[in-house]
């Protein structure tokens, strides 16, 4: 299946949905039209049996140059508060949807990533960047604070001093620095980026999908909980996961203890 919508391109191959921001001429800036399309694309892919992992990337030289300063800010502001709030709902809505997506998600940051781009960057469970990519909280450079969640993303992912420097200075950093500062898992040459992401995606495809969803949600949820609440949440989350998949863990134990066909410390059981 391949969809080439005006602002978002997408195709599914080998269990992976490759979704790409598709406004290369505008450096994949997020316009209201793009935000609406992205929600539709996420909707159409989320529960498909042939999709196990979603990769979010960008066409051309950008991942995303953030919000579209003309279409998202200037034009919606002429529509008054109702227009502004609608545009915010559309943007924040698909980022939230992505944060709690049914399938594991990977940001493949191929180029520019600014401001509002940090919303979907954080929404993706894992992130890999090209060394050549450039990241920036550029809001300060045009006179606003990093809104739309961007400041929150910075303090969630980076140590305090780095987050503060990044937000106040408006200096872009490259992929390597973004990896050192915690914005992405790894940075590697652009030419090697897709292959690395494909390898990670295939490893995820080999795991129990119910356990993957429970785990990705747990990592996000427990970050905000005190220890005892986290412990309780995790017990209940595992029990809830069992109600969707009661066989998986028994099979995982059986293949290790009885069959001795794999070692859980070193890889996944055979689904
Ligand atoms: N909003 C609207 N249009 C944009 C945006 C954007 N965020 N980013 C790029 N474009 C447009 C440009 O206006 C230009 O349009 P035109 O061809 O009609 O003149 C086209 O995309 C190409 O942009 P260039 O600046 O020529 O591309 P270049 O590769 O030289 O530079 C860069 C790329 C560094 C990303 C530059 O475009 C830029 O600084 N963009 C703005 C980044 C930014 O600060 N985004 C907002 C973050 S804050 C927030 O999201 C809330």
PDB file of C-alpha atoms and ligand atoms in Angstrom:
ATOM      1  CA  UNK A   1       0.000   0.000   0.000  1.00  0.00           C
ATOM      2  CA  UNK A   2       1.339   3.418  -0.880  1.00  0.00           C
ATOM      3  CA  UNK A   3      -0.348   6.742  -0.323  1.00  0.00           C
ATOM      4  CA  UNK A   4       0.992  10.008  -1.718  1.00  0.00           C
ATOM      5  CA  UNK A   5      -1.146  12.622  -0.131  1.00  0.00           C
ATOM      6  CA  UNK A   6      -0.361  16.238  -0.721  1.00  0.00           C
ATOM      7  CA  UNK A   7       1.350  16.876   2.607  1.00  0.00           C
ATOM      8  CA  UNK A   8       2.168  13.397   3.927  1.00  0.00           C
ATOM      9  CA  UNK A   9       3.518  10.383   2.033  1.00  0.00           C
ATOM     10  CA  UNK A  10       3.224   6.850   3.281  1.00  0.00           C
ATOM     11  CA  UNK A  11       3.902   3.285   2.270  1.00  0.00           C
ATOM     12  CA  UNK A  12       3.850  -0.038   4.089  1.00  0.00           C
ATOM     13  CA  UNK A  13       6.451  -2.727   3.461  1.00  0.00           C
ATOM     14  CA  UNK A  14       7.548  -5.736   5.504  1.00  0.00           C
ATOM     15  CA  UNK A  15       5.532  -4.762   8.574  1.00  0.00           C
ATOM     16  CA  UNK A  16       6.858  -1.193   8.664  1.00  0.00           C
ATOM     17  CA  UNK A  17       4.767   1.898   7.875  1.00  0.00           C
ATOM     18  CA  UNK A  18       7.085   4.536   6.451  1.00  0.00           C
ATOM     19  CA  UNK A  19       5.338   7.891   6.962  1.00  0.00           C
ATOM     20  CA  UNK A  20       7.022  11.009   5.608  1.00  0.00           C
ATOM     21  CA  UNK A  21       6.272  14.690   6.021  1.00  0.00           C
ATOM     22  CA  UNK A  22       5.827  15.708   2.396  1.00  0.00           C
ATOM     23  CA  UNK A  23       6.252  19.447   1.957  1.00  0.00           C
ATOM     24  CA  UNK A  24       9.937  19.467   1.013  1.00  0.00           C
ATOM     25  CA  UNK A  25       9.662  22.881  -0.664  1.00  0.00           C
ATOM     26  CA  UNK A  26       8.563  24.312   2.677  1.00  0.00           C
ATOM     27  CA  UNK A  27      11.053  22.196   4.639  1.00  0.00           C
ATOM     28  CA  UNK A  28       8.118  20.095   5.860  1.00  0.00           C
ATOM     29  CA  UNK A  29       6.770  22.909   8.024  1.00  0.00           C
ATOM     30  CA  UNK A  30       3.581  21.791   9.747  1.00  0.00           C
ATOM     31  CA  UNK A  31       0.586  23.572   8.228  1.00  0.00           C
ATOM     32  CA  UNK A  32      -3.003  22.971   9.371  1.00  0.00           C
ATOM     33  CA  UNK A  33      -3.527  20.841   6.240  1.00  0.00           C
ATOM     34  CA  UNK A  34      -0.500  18.698   7.094  1.00  0.00           C
ATOM     35  CA  UNK A  35      -1.680  18.297  10.681  1.00  0.00           C
ATOM     36  CA  UNK A  36      -5.129  17.156   9.559  1.00  0.00           C
ATOM     37  CA  UNK A  37      -3.653  14.722   7.052  1.00  0.00           C
ATOM     38  CA  UNK A  38      -1.265  13.323   9.618  1.00  0.00           C
ATOM     39  CA  UNK A  39      -4.170  12.466  11.918  1.00  0.00           C
ATOM     40  CA  UNK A  40      -5.928  10.688   9.035  1.00  0.00           C
ATOM     41  CA  UNK A  41      -2.788   8.739   8.168  1.00  0.00           C
ATOM     42  CA  UNK A  42      -2.223   7.689  11.788  1.00  0.00           C
ATOM     43  CA  UNK A  43      -5.858   6.645  11.982  1.00  0.00           C
ATOM     44  CA  UNK A  44      -5.657   4.548   8.841  1.00  0.00           C
ATOM     45  CA  UNK A  45      -2.501   2.679   9.945  1.00  0.00           C
ATOM     46  CA  UNK A  46      -2.906   2.134  13.678  1.00  0.00           C
ATOM     47  CA  UNK A  47      -4.767  -1.171  13.794  1.00  0.00           C
ATOM     48  CA  UNK A  48      -3.709  -2.695  10.486  1.00  0.00           C
ATOM     49  CA  UNK A  49      -2.456  -6.252  10.885  1.00  0.00           C
ATOM     50  CA  UNK A  50       0.322  -5.669   8.353  1.00  0.00           C
ATOM     51  CA  UNK A  51       1.777  -2.734  10.347  1.00  0.00           C
ATOM     52  CA  UNK A  52       3.933  -3.532  13.374  1.00  0.00           C
ATOM     53  CA  UNK A  53       6.142  -0.427  13.565  1.00  0.00           C
ATOM     54  CA  UNK A  54       5.708   3.132  12.311  1.00  0.00           C
ATOM     55  CA  UNK A  55       8.670   5.226  11.136  1.00  0.00           C
ATOM     56  CA  UNK A  56       8.252   8.989  10.800  1.00  0.00           C
ATOM     57  CA  UNK A  57      10.623  10.788   8.464  1.00  0.00           C
ATOM     58  CA  UNK A  58      10.697  13.712   6.058  1.00  0.00           C
ATOM     59  CA  UNK A  59      11.004  14.221   2.298  1.00  0.00           C
ATOM     60  CA  UNK A  60      13.924  16.316   1.113  1.00  0.00           C
ATOM     61  CA  UNK A  61      16.394  18.117   3.356  1.00  0.00           C
ATOM     62  CA  UNK A  62      14.127  18.512   6.375  1.00  0.00           C
ATOM     63  CA  UNK A  63      12.521  16.317   8.975  1.00  0.00           C
ATOM     64  CA  UNK A  64      10.310  19.256   9.901  1.00  0.00           C
ATOM     65  CA  UNK A  65      11.122  22.961  10.167  1.00  0.00           C
ATOM     66  CA  UNK A  66       8.473  23.232  12.888  1.00  0.00           C
ATOM     67  CA  UNK A  67       5.157  25.009  12.657  1.00  0.00           C
ATOM     68  CA  UNK A  68       4.395  26.827   9.408  1.00  0.00           C
ATOM     69  CA  UNK A  69       4.934  30.450  10.363  1.00  0.00           C
ATOM     70  CA  UNK A  70       2.598  31.637   7.614  1.00  0.00           C
ATOM     71  CA  UNK A  71      -0.199  29.060   7.518  1.00  0.00           C
ATOM     72  CA  UNK A  72      -0.199  27.876  11.148  1.00  0.00           C
ATOM     73  CA  UNK A  73       0.500  31.202  12.867  1.00  0.00           C
ATOM     74  CA  UNK A  74      -0.194  34.234  10.688  1.00  0.00           C
ATOM     75  CA  UNK A  75      -3.182  32.936   8.744  1.00  0.00           C
ATOM     76  CA  UNK A  76      -4.960  31.242  11.649  1.00  0.00           C
ATOM     77  CA  UNK A  77      -4.463  34.330  13.811  1.00  0.00           C
ATOM     78  CA  UNK A  78      -6.572  36.301  11.315  1.00  0.00           C
ATOM     79  CA  UNK A  79      -9.422  33.885  12.185  1.00  0.00           C
ATOM     80  CA  UNK A  80      -9.413  34.947  15.824  1.00  0.00           C
ATOM     81  CA  UNK A  81      -9.145  32.814  18.935  1.00  0.00           C
ATOM     82  CA  UNK A  82     -11.384  30.083  17.518  1.00  0.00           C
ATOM     83  CA  UNK A  83      -9.070  29.638  14.541  1.00  0.00           C
ATOM     84  CA  UNK A  84      -5.972  29.576  16.720  1.00  0.00           C
ATOM     85  CA  UNK A  85      -7.426  27.012  19.108  1.00  0.00           C
ATOM     86  CA  UNK A  86      -8.610  24.806  16.223  1.00  0.00           C
ATOM     87  CA  UNK A  87      -5.131  24.825  14.667  1.00  0.00           C
ATOM     88  CA  UNK A  88      -3.590  23.979  18.056  1.00  0.00           C
ATOM     89  CA  UNK A  89      -6.043  21.115  18.604  1.00  0.00           C
ATOM     90  CA  UNK A  90      -5.209  19.687  15.183  1.00  0.00           C
ATOM     91  CA  UNK A  91      -1.456  19.800  15.819  1.00  0.00           C
ATOM     92  CA  UNK A  92      -1.415  18.693  19.443  1.00  0.00           C
ATOM     93  CA  UNK A  93      -4.085  16.097  18.654  1.00  0.00           C
ATOM     94  CA  UNK A  94      -1.985  14.011  16.282  1.00  0.00           C
ATOM     95  CA  UNK A  95       1.133  14.371  18.451  1.00  0.00           C
ATOM     96  CA  UNK A  96      -0.844  13.040  21.425  1.00  0.00           C
ATOM     97  CA  UNK A  97      -2.247  10.250  19.283  1.00  0.00           C
ATOM     98  CA  UNK A  98       1.317   9.364  18.276  1.00  0.00           C
ATOM     99  CA  UNK A  99       2.565   9.459  21.894  1.00  0.00           C
ATOM    100  CA  UNK A 100       0.119   6.720  22.841  1.00  0.00           C
ATOM    101  CA  UNK A 101       0.125   4.907  19.500  1.00  0.00           C
ATOM    102  CA  UNK A 102      -0.722   1.221  19.438  1.00  0.00           C
ATOM    103  CA  UNK A 103       2.466   0.322  17.585  1.00  0.00           C
ATOM    104  CA  UNK A 104       6.063   1.273  18.467  1.00  0.00           C
ATOM    105  CA  UNK A 105       7.175   4.409  16.630  1.00  0.00           C
ATOM    106  CA  UNK A 106      10.580   5.606  15.450  1.00  0.00           C
ATOM    107  CA  UNK A 107      11.528   9.145  14.439  1.00  0.00           C
ATOM    108  CA  UNK A 108      14.061   8.981  11.603  1.00  0.00           C
ATOM    109  CA  UNK A 109      15.396  12.530  11.612  1.00  0.00           C
ATOM    110  CA  UNK A 110      16.941  13.056   8.214  1.00  0.00           C
ATOM    111  CA  UNK A 111      17.444  16.846   8.313  1.00  0.00           C
ATOM    112  CA  UNK A 112      16.176  20.088   9.868  1.00  0.00           C
ATOM    113  CA  UNK A 113      14.159  19.700  13.058  1.00  0.00           C
ATOM    114  CA  UNK A 114      12.916  22.891  14.698  1.00  0.00           C
ATOM    115  CA  UNK A 115      10.491  24.094  17.354  1.00  0.00           C
ATOM    116  CA  UNK A 116       7.119  22.435  16.865  1.00  0.00           C
ATOM    117  CA  UNK A 117       8.977  19.452  15.380  1.00  0.00           C
ATOM    118  CA  UNK A 118       9.930  18.541  18.944  1.00  0.00           C
ATOM    119  CA  UNK A 119       6.276  17.527  19.540  1.00  0.00           C
ATOM    120  CA  UNK A 120       6.303  14.582  17.124  1.00  0.00           C
ATOM    121  CA  UNK A 121       9.971  13.922  17.946  1.00  0.00           C
ATOM    122  CA  UNK A 122       9.056  13.268  21.588  1.00  0.00           C
ATOM    123  CA  UNK A 123       5.875  11.462  20.567  1.00  0.00           C
ATOM    124  CA  UNK A 124       7.960   8.822  18.798  1.00  0.00           C
ATOM    125  CA  UNK A 125       9.199   6.115  21.141  1.00  0.00           C
ATOM    126  CA  UNK A 126      12.682   5.963  19.654  1.00  0.00           C
ATOM    127  CA  UNK A 127      14.601   8.502  17.596  1.00  0.00           C
ATOM    128  CA  UNK A 128      17.580   8.165  15.260  1.00  0.00           C
ATOM    129  CA  UNK A 129      19.171  11.139  13.546  1.00  0.00           C
ATOM    130  CA  UNK A 130      21.563  11.790  10.730  1.00  0.00           C
ATOM    131  CA  UNK A 131      24.821  13.379  11.872  1.00  0.00           C
ATOM    132  CA  UNK A 132      23.972  16.023   9.276  1.00  0.00           C
ATOM    133  CA  UNK A 133      20.548  16.814  10.825  1.00  0.00           C
ATOM    134  CA  UNK A 134      20.169  20.100  12.694  1.00  0.00           C
ATOM    135  CA  UNK A 135      17.979  20.564  15.765  1.00  0.00           C
ATOM    136  CA  UNK A 136      16.920  23.859  17.277  1.00  0.00           C
ATOM    137  CA  UNK A 137      14.490  25.610  19.561  1.00  0.00           C
ATOM    138  CA  UNK A 138      14.431  28.565  17.215  1.00  0.00           C
ATOM    139  CA  UNK A 139      11.387  30.211  18.813  1.00  0.00           C
ATOM    140  CA  UNK A 140      13.538  32.674  20.735  1.00  0.00           C
ATOM    141  CA  UNK A 141      15.035  33.802  17.409  1.00  0.00           C
ATOM    142  CA  UNK A 142      11.689  35.056  16.156  1.00  0.00           C
ATOM    143  CA  UNK A 143      10.377  36.338  19.437  1.00  0.00           C
ATOM    144  CA  UNK A 144       8.298  33.690  21.198  1.00  0.00           C
ATOM    145  CA  UNK A 145       8.862  31.052  23.869  1.00  0.00           C
ATOM    146  CA  UNK A 146       9.088  27.401  22.819  1.00  0.00           C
ATOM    147  CA  UNK A 147       5.395  26.594  23.121  1.00  0.00           C
ATOM    148  CA  UNK A 148       3.231  23.740  21.895  1.00  0.00           C
ATOM    149  CA  UNK A 149       5.018  21.390  24.259  1.00  0.00           C
ATOM    150  CA  UNK A 150       8.525  22.166  22.973  1.00  0.00           C
ATOM    151  CA  UNK A 151       9.819  23.475  26.327  1.00  0.00           C
ATOM    152  CA  UNK A 152       8.396  20.403  28.041  1.00  0.00           C
ATOM    153  CA  UNK A 153      10.070  18.132  25.528  1.00  0.00           C
ATOM    154  CA  UNK A 154      13.401  19.885  26.128  1.00  0.00           C
ATOM    155  CA  UNK A 155      13.250  19.394  29.904  1.00  0.00           C
ATOM    156  CA  UNK A 156      11.946  15.835  29.567  1.00  0.00           C
ATOM    157  CA  UNK A 157      14.791  14.787  27.302  1.00  0.00           C
ATOM    158  CA  UNK A 158      17.734  16.939  28.344  1.00  0.00           C
ATOM    159  CA  UNK A 159      19.483  17.832  31.599  1.00  0.00           C
ATOM    160  CA  UNK A 160      18.432  21.220  33.024  1.00  0.00           C
ATOM    161  CA  UNK A 161      21.494  23.228  31.927  1.00  0.00           C
ATOM    162  CA  UNK A 162      21.369  21.880  28.386  1.00  0.00           C
ATOM    163  CA  UNK A 163      17.610  22.491  28.098  1.00  0.00           C
ATOM    164  CA  UNK A 164      17.983  26.050  29.358  1.00  0.00           C
ATOM    165  CA  UNK A 165      20.906  26.812  27.041  1.00  0.00           C
ATOM    166  CA  UNK A 166      19.108  25.253  24.087  1.00  0.00           C
ATOM    167  CA  UNK A 167      15.906  27.252  24.719  1.00  0.00           C
ATOM    168  CA  UNK A 168      17.574  30.610  25.465  1.00  0.00           C
ATOM    169  CA  UNK A 169      20.299  30.653  22.840  1.00  0.00           C
ATOM    170  CA  UNK A 170      18.437  29.492  19.737  1.00  0.00           C
ATOM    171  CA  UNK A 171      21.633  27.882  18.419  1.00  0.00           C
ATOM    172  CA  UNK A 172      21.047  24.802  16.258  1.00  0.00           C
ATOM    173  CA  UNK A 173      22.932  21.609  17.171  1.00  0.00           C
ATOM    174  CA  UNK A 174      23.846  18.737  14.877  1.00  0.00           C
ATOM    175  CA  UNK A 175      22.693  15.123  15.125  1.00  0.00           C
ATOM    176  CA  UNK A 176      25.756  14.004  17.098  1.00  0.00           C
ATOM    177  CA  UNK A 177      25.202  16.696  19.726  1.00  0.00           C
ATOM    178  CA  UNK A 178      21.475  15.897  19.798  1.00  0.00           C
ATOM    179  CA  UNK A 179      22.397  12.294  20.657  1.00  0.00           C
ATOM    180  CA  UNK A 180      24.860  13.410  23.361  1.00  0.00           C
ATOM    181  CA  UNK A 181      22.220  15.703  24.870  1.00  0.00           C
ATOM    182  CA  UNK A 182      19.507  13.022  24.846  1.00  0.00           C
ATOM    183  CA  UNK A 183      17.194  14.309  22.103  1.00  0.00           C
ATOM    184  CA  UNK A 184      17.704  11.141  20.067  1.00  0.00           C
ATOM    185  CA  UNK A 185      18.970   7.631  20.759  1.00  0.00           C
ATOM    186  CA  UNK A 186      21.740   7.698  18.190  1.00  0.00           C
ATOM    187  CA  UNK A 187      23.197   9.719  15.383  1.00  0.00           C
ATOM    188  CA  UNK A 188      24.877   8.244  12.333  1.00  0.00           C
ATOM    189  CA  UNK A 189      25.761   9.318   8.797  1.00  0.00           C
ATOM    190  CA  UNK A 190      22.695  10.079   6.674  1.00  0.00           C
ATOM    191  CA  UNK A 191      23.674   7.338   4.222  1.00  0.00           C
ATOM    192  CA  UNK A 192      23.440   4.719   7.012  1.00  0.00           C
ATOM    193  CA  UNK A 193      20.349   6.091   8.771  1.00  0.00           C
ATOM    194  CA  UNK A 194      17.571   4.179   7.019  1.00  0.00           C
ATOM    195  CA  UNK A 195      19.338   0.830   7.291  1.00  0.00           C
ATOM    196  CA  UNK A 196      19.866   1.298  11.037  1.00  0.00           C
ATOM    197  CA  UNK A 197      16.205   2.240  11.522  1.00  0.00           C
ATOM    198  CA  UNK A 198      15.105  -0.756   9.465  1.00  0.00           C
ATOM    199  CA  UNK A 199      17.214  -3.063  11.647  1.00  0.00           C
ATOM    200  CA  UNK A 200      15.734  -1.598  14.854  1.00  0.00           C
ATOM    201  CA  UNK A 201      12.222  -1.895  13.408  1.00  0.00           C
ATOM    202  CA  UNK A 202      12.794  -5.550  12.512  1.00  0.00           C
ATOM    203  CA  UNK A 203      13.980  -6.295  16.039  1.00  0.00           C
ATOM    204  CA  UNK A 204      10.765  -4.733  17.377  1.00  0.00           C
ATOM    205  CA  UNK A 205       8.701  -6.753  14.894  1.00  0.00           C
ATOM    206  CA  UNK A 206      10.115  -9.896  16.485  1.00  0.00           C
ATOM    207  CA  UNK A 207       8.681  -9.052  19.933  1.00  0.00           C
ATOM    208  CA  UNK A 208       5.266  -9.734  21.399  1.00  0.00           C
ATOM    209  CA  UNK A 209       3.084  -6.783  20.201  1.00  0.00           C
ATOM    210  CA  UNK A 210       0.922  -6.695  23.352  1.00  0.00           C
ATOM    211  CA  UNK A 211       4.039  -6.517  25.515  1.00  0.00           C
ATOM    212  CA  UNK A 212       5.466  -3.761  23.295  1.00  0.00           C
ATOM    213  CA  UNK A 213       2.386  -1.542  23.736  1.00  0.00           C
ATOM    214  CA  UNK A 214       2.276  -2.200  27.489  1.00  0.00           C
ATOM    215  CA  UNK A 215       5.988  -1.433  27.805  1.00  0.00           C
ATOM    216  CA  UNK A 216       6.025   1.796  25.788  1.00  0.00           C
ATOM    217  CA  UNK A 217       3.071   3.155  27.759  1.00  0.00           C
ATOM    218  CA  UNK A 218       4.650   2.067  31.042  1.00  0.00           C
ATOM    219  CA  UNK A 219       7.903   3.905  30.323  1.00  0.00           C
ATOM    220  CA  UNK A 220       5.987   7.141  29.682  1.00  0.00           C
ATOM    221  CA  UNK A 221       3.548   6.714  32.595  1.00  0.00           C
ATOM    222  CA  UNK A 222       5.919   5.742  35.393  1.00  0.00           C
ATOM    223  CA  UNK A 223       8.239   8.672  34.679  1.00  0.00           C
ATOM    224  CA  UNK A 224       5.668  10.892  36.404  1.00  0.00           C
ATOM    225  CA  UNK A 225       4.836   8.569  39.332  1.00  0.00           C
ATOM    226  CA  UNK A 226       6.360   8.045  42.784  1.00  0.00           C
ATOM    227  CA  UNK A 227       7.818   4.552  43.286  1.00  0.00           C
ATOM    228  CA  UNK A 228       4.872   2.889  45.017  1.00  0.00           C
ATOM    229  CA  UNK A 229       2.325   4.204  42.502  1.00  0.00           C
ATOM    230  CA  UNK A 230       4.589   3.050  39.674  1.00  0.00           C
ATOM    231  CA  UNK A 231       4.894  -0.407  41.209  1.00  0.00           C
ATOM    232  CA  UNK A 232       1.116  -0.640  41.500  1.00  0.00           C
ATOM    233  CA  UNK A 233       0.553   0.672  37.966  1.00  0.00           C
ATOM    234  CA  UNK A 234       2.988  -1.896  36.556  1.00  0.00           C
ATOM    235  CA  UNK A 235       1.293  -4.819  38.317  1.00  0.00           C
ATOM    236  CA  UNK A 236      -2.051  -3.722  36.949  1.00  0.00           C
ATOM    237  CA  UNK A 237      -0.679  -2.964  33.482  1.00  0.00           C
ATOM    238  CA  UNK A 238       0.779  -6.475  33.243  1.00  0.00           C
ATOM    239  CA  UNK A 239      -2.505  -8.003  34.374  1.00  0.00           C
ATOM    240  CA  UNK A 240      -4.398  -5.917  31.810  1.00  0.00           C
ATOM    241  CA  UNK A 241      -1.923  -7.008  29.108  1.00  0.00           C
ATOM    242  CA  UNK A 242      -2.565 -10.645  30.080  1.00  0.00           C
ATOM    243  CA  UNK A 243      -6.225 -10.163  29.262  1.00  0.00           C
ATOM    244  CA  UNK A 244      -5.248  -9.327  25.663  1.00  0.00           C
ATOM    245  CA  UNK A 245      -2.603 -12.011  25.399  1.00  0.00           C
ATOM    246  CA  UNK A 246      -2.722 -14.784  27.982  1.00  0.00           C
ATOM    247  CA  UNK A 247      -0.555 -17.204  25.975  1.00  0.00           C
ATOM    248  CA  UNK A 248       2.472 -15.087  25.109  1.00  0.00           C
ATOM    249  CA  UNK A 249       4.280 -15.128  28.425  1.00  0.00           C
ATOM    250  CA  UNK A 250       3.571 -18.828  29.033  1.00  0.00           C
ATOM    251  CA  UNK A 251       5.041 -19.575  25.625  1.00  0.00           C
ATOM    252  CA  UNK A 252       8.017 -17.323  26.375  1.00  0.00           C
ATOM    253  CA  UNK A 253       8.662 -19.234  29.615  1.00  0.00           C
ATOM    254  CA  UNK A 254       8.084 -22.628  27.943  1.00  0.00           C
ATOM    255  CA  UNK A 255      10.574 -22.055  25.126  1.00  0.00           C
ATOM    256  CA  UNK A 256      13.233 -21.050  27.678  1.00  0.00           C
ATOM    257  CA  UNK A 257      12.626 -23.495  30.534  1.00  0.00           C
ATOM    258  CA  UNK A 258      11.339 -26.607  28.723  1.00  0.00           C
ATOM    259  CA  UNK A 259      12.487 -26.323  25.131  1.00  0.00           C
ATOM    260  CA  UNK A 260      15.714 -24.425  25.873  1.00  0.00           C
ATOM    261  CA  UNK A 261      15.439 -22.906  22.393  1.00  0.00           C
ATOM    262  CA  UNK A 262      16.390 -19.300  23.266  1.00  0.00           C
ATOM    263  CA  UNK A 263      17.660 -17.140  26.124  1.00  0.00           C
ATOM    264  CA  UNK A 264      15.431 -14.165  27.085  1.00  0.00           C
ATOM    265  CA  UNK A 265      18.518 -12.255  28.201  1.00  0.00           C
ATOM    266  CA  UNK A 266      19.796 -12.329  24.644  1.00  0.00           C
ATOM    267  CA  UNK A 267      16.733 -12.119  22.380  1.00  0.00           C
ATOM    268  CA  UNK A 268      12.988 -12.718  21.894  1.00  0.00           C
ATOM    269  CA  UNK A 269      11.075 -16.003  21.923  1.00  0.00           C
ATOM    270  CA  UNK A 270       9.650 -17.343  18.690  1.00  0.00           C
ATOM    271  CA  UNK A 271       6.129 -15.932  18.256  1.00  0.00           C
TER     272      UNK A 271
HETATM  273  N1  LIG B   1       7.200  28.061   8.187  1.00  0.00           N
HETATM  274  C1  LIG B   1       6.840  28.475   6.966  1.00  0.00           C
HETATM  275  N2  LIG B   1       7.645  28.365   5.886  1.00  0.00           N
HETATM  276  C2  LIG B   1       8.852  27.795   6.070  1.00  0.00           C
HETATM  277  C3  LIG B   1       9.286  27.329   7.313  1.00  0.00           C
HETATM  278  C4  LIG B   1       8.391  27.476   8.410  1.00  0.00           C
HETATM  279  N3  LIG B   1       8.690  27.026   9.658  1.00  0.00           N
HETATM  280  N4  LIG B   1      10.521  26.840   7.190  1.00  0.00           N
HETATM  281  C5  LIG B   1      10.842  26.985   5.890  1.00  0.00           C
HETATM  282  N5  LIG B   1       9.837  27.564   5.211  1.00  0.00           N
HETATM  283  C6  LIG B   1       9.774  27.910   3.788  1.00  0.00           C
HETATM  284  C7  LIG B   1      10.525  29.171   3.464  1.00  0.00           C
HETATM  285  O1  LIG B   1       9.746  30.320   3.728  1.00  0.00           O
HETATM  286  C8  LIG B   1      10.799  28.963   1.999  1.00  0.00           C
HETATM  287  O2  LIG B   1       9.634  29.245   1.279  1.00  0.00           O
HETATM  288  P1  LIG B   1       9.710  29.960  -0.196  1.00  0.00           P
HETATM  289  O3  LIG B   1      10.477  28.985  -1.041  1.00  0.00           O
HETATM  290  O4  LIG B   1       8.286  30.096  -0.586  1.00  0.00           O
HETATM  291  O5  LIG B   1      10.447  31.230   0.022  1.00  0.00           O
HETATM  292  C9  LIG B   1      11.041  27.460   1.901  1.00  0.00           C
HETATM  293  O6  LIG B   1      10.422  26.901   3.041  1.00  0.00           O
HETATM  294  C10 LIG B   1      12.491  27.070   1.925  1.00  0.00           C
HETATM  295  O7  LIG B   1      13.088  27.658   3.058  1.00  0.00           O
HETATM  296  P2  LIG B   1      14.574  28.215   3.047  1.00  0.00           P
HETATM  297  O8  LIG B   1      14.725  29.058   4.264  1.00  0.00           O
HETATM  298  O9  LIG B   1      14.906  28.832   1.739  1.00  0.00           O
HETATM  299  O10 LIG B   1      15.383  26.821   3.189  1.00  0.00           O
HETATM  300  P3  LIG B   1      16.869  26.568   3.711  1.00  0.00           P
HETATM  301  O11 LIG B   1      17.136  25.136   3.399  1.00  0.00           O
HETATM  302  O12 LIG B   1      17.815  27.579   3.208  1.00  0.00           O
HETATM  303  O13 LIG B   1      16.800  26.738   5.307  1.00  0.00           O
HETATM  304  C11 LIG B   1      15.771  26.347   7.456  1.00  0.00           C
HETATM  305  C12 LIG B   1      16.126  25.772   6.073  1.00  0.00           C
HETATM  306  C13 LIG B   1      17.057  26.615   8.255  1.00  0.00           C
HETATM  307  C14 LIG B   1      14.932  25.267   8.120  1.00  0.00           C
HETATM  308  C15 LIG B   1      14.982  27.674   7.306  1.00  0.00           C
HETATM  309  O14 LIG B   1      13.947  27.493   6.354  1.00  0.00           O
HETATM  310  C16 LIG B   1      14.343  28.121   8.603  1.00  0.00           C
HETATM  311  O15 LIG B   1      15.021  28.732   9.422  1.00  0.00           O
HETATM  312  N6  LIG B   1      13.034  27.843   8.776  1.00  0.00           N
HETATM  313  C17 LIG B   1      12.324  28.235   9.969  1.00  0.00           C
HETATM  314  C18 LIG B   1      12.671  27.306  11.131  1.00  0.00           C
HETATM  315  C19 LIG B   1      11.878  27.706  12.342  1.00  0.00           C
HETATM  316  O16 LIG B   1      12.300  28.557  13.096  1.00  0.00           O
HETATM  317  N7  LIG B   1      10.697  27.112  12.494  1.00  0.00           N
HETATM  318  C20 LIG B   1       9.755  27.519  13.498  1.00  0.00           C
HETATM  319  C21 LIG B   1      10.123  26.867  14.786  1.00  0.00           C
HETATM  320  S1  LIG B   1       9.163  27.537  16.105  1.00  0.00           S
HETATM  321  C22 LIG B   1       7.724  26.665  16.078  1.00  0.00           C
HETATM  322  O17 LIG B   1       7.593  25.696  15.405  1.00  0.00           O
HETATM  323  C23 LIG B   1       6.662  27.044  17.006  1.00  0.00           C
END
